[in-house]
XYZ file of C-alpha atoms in Angstrom:
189
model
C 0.000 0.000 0.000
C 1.392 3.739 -1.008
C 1.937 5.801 2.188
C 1.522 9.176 0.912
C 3.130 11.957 3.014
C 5.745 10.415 5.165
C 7.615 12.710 7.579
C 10.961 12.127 9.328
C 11.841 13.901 12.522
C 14.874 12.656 14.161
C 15.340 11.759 17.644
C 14.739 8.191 19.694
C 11.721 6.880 22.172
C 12.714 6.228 25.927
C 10.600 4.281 28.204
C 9.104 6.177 30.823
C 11.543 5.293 34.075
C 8.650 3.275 35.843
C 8.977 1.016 32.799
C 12.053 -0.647 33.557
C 12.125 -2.745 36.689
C 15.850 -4.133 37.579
C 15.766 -7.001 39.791
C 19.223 -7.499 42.503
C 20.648 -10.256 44.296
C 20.341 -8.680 48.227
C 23.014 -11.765 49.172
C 26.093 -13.005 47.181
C 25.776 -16.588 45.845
C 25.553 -19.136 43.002
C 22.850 -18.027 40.524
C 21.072 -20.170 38.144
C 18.637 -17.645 35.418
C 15.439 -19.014 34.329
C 14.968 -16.629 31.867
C 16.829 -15.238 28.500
C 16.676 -12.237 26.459
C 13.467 -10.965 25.190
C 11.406 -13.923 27.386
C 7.844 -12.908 28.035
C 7.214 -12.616 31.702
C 4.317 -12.719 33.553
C 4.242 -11.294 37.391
C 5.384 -14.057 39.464
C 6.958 -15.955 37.314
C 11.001 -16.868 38.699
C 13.612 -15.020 36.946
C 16.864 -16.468 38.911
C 17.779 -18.196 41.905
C 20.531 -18.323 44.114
C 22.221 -20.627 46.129
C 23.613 -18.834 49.005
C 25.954 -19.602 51.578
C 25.222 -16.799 53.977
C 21.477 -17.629 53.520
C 22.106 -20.382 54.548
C 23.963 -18.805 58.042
C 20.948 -16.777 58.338
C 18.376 -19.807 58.576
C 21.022 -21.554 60.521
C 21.091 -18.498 63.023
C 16.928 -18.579 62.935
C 17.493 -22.257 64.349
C 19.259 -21.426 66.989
C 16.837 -18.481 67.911
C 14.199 -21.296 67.769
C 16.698 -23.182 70.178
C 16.366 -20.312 72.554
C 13.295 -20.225 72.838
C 12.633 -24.216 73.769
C 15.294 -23.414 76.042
C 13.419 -20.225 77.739
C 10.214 -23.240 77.851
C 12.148 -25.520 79.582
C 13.966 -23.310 82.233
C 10.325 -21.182 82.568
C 8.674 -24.648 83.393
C 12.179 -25.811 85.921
C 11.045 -22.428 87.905
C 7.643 -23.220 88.252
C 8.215 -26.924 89.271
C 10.417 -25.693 91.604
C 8.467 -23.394 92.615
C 5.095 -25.645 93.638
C 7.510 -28.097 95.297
C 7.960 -25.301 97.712
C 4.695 -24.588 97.767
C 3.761 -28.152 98.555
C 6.387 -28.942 100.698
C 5.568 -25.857 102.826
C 1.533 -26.875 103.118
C 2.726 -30.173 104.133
C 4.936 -28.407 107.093
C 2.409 -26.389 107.994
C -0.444 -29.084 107.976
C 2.017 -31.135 110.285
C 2.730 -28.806 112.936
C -1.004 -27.445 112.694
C -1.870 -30.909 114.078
C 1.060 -30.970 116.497
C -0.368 -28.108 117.614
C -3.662 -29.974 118.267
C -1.891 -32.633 119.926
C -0.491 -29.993 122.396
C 2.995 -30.259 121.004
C 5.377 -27.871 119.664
C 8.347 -28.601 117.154
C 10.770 -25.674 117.135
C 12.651 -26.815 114.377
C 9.666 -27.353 111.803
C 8.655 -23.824 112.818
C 12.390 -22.461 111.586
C 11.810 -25.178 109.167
C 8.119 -24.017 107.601
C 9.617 -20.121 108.131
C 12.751 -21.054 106.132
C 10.324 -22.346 103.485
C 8.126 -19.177 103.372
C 10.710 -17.188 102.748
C 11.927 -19.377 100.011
C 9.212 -18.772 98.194
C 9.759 -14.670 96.846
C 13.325 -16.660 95.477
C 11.352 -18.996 93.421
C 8.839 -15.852 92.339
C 11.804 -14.057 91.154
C 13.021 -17.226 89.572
C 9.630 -17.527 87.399
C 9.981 -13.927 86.050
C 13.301 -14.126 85.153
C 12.859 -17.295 83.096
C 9.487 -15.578 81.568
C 11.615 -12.492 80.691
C 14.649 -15.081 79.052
C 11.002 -16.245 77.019
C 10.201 -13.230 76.038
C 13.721 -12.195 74.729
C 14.192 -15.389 73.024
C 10.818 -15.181 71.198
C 11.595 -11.712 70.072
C 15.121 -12.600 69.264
C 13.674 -15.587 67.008
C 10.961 -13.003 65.181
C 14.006 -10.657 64.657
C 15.426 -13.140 62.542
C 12.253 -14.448 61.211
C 11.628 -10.642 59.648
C 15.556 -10.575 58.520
C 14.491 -13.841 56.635
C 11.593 -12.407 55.368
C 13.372 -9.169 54.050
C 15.562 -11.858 52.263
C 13.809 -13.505 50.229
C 10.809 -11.488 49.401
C 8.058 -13.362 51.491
C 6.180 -11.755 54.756
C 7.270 -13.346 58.176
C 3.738 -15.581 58.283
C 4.664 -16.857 54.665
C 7.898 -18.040 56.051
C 6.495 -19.171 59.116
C 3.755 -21.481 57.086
C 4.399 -25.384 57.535
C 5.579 -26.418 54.612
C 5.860 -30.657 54.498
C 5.658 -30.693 58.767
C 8.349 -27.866 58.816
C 8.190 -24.317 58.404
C 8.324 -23.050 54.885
C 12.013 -20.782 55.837
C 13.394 -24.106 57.021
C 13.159 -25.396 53.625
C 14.443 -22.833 51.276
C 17.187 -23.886 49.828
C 18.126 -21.454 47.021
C 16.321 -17.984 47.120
C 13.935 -17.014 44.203
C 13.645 -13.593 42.612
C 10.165 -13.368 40.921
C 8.932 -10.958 38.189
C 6.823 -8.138 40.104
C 5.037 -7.201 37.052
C 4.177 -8.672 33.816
C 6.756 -7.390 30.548
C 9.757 -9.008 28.621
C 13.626 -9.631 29.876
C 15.789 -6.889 28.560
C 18.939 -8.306 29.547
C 19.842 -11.597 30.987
């Protein structure tokens, strides 16, 4: 078909800055591209991965914070066991010397015995809220890491946190994924 008037103006087209979308490794590593030149993308789809050693440190680190925390459980419930042993070891003192005192007899040392007990028992208190602090810190030392994870590899903390095959999903990553954000076509590779 004849184009009649045809006019030439020099000069090039640039995309509007919004239009390209670079995509960077946040940690060092092997990287494997699932994509080449001028591939169609969609949003979603995964352009590289990497296989990281120091994410690899950083779920290993997330471990032990997990660790910590069991840890925090089991010295938390120590305390408290310790704690109602007291408890029950002092109502047993007191029941017996209640019914010595029925009997019209006095026992001077379960008195310094039972009083010894008593004030035991602030120790154990003390005890309890120190190993419920060590909880706390250990939980917030864990979801620390769990958001460091998260700012990793692109997922929220509850995405990581998801059981994936009994374990949680950040447990099993092995090699990070960097996913297309939007839909377009690879300029470079």
């Amino acid at each position: 078909r004849t184009v009649a008037p045809t006019r030439r103006i020099p000069g090039s087209f640039e995309l509007l800055p919004e239009a390209r979308h670079e995509y960077r490794a946040l940690l060092p590593g092997r990287a494997t591209l699932h994509v080449r030149q001028f591939d169609a993308v969609s949003a979603g789809d995964i352009l590289l991965s990497i296989d990281s050693p120091e994410w690899r440190q950083r779920q290993h680190e997330a471990v032990e914070a997990e660790g910590e925390i069991v840890m925090a459980e089991a010295a938390l419930a120590v305390a408290q066991a310790q704690r109602n042993e007291a408890a029950t070891a002092l109502d047993t003192l007191d029941a017996r010397i209640a019914r010595l005192a029925d009997a019209g007899a006095r026992r001077a040392d379960l008195e310094s015995e039972a009083a010894a007990a008593r004030g035991g028992l602030p120790r154990f208190d003390a005890q309890i809220r120190a190993a419920e602090a060590a909880l706390k810190e250990a939980k917030e030392h864990f979801a620390s890491r769990l958001r460091g994870l998260a700012s990793l590899s692109g997922l929220s903390p509850e995405e990581l946190a998801a059981p994936k095959d009994g374990e949680p999903l950040w447990r099993t990553i092995g090699a990070l994924e960097i996913r297309a954000k939007r839909a377009g076509a690879v300029e470079t590779a």
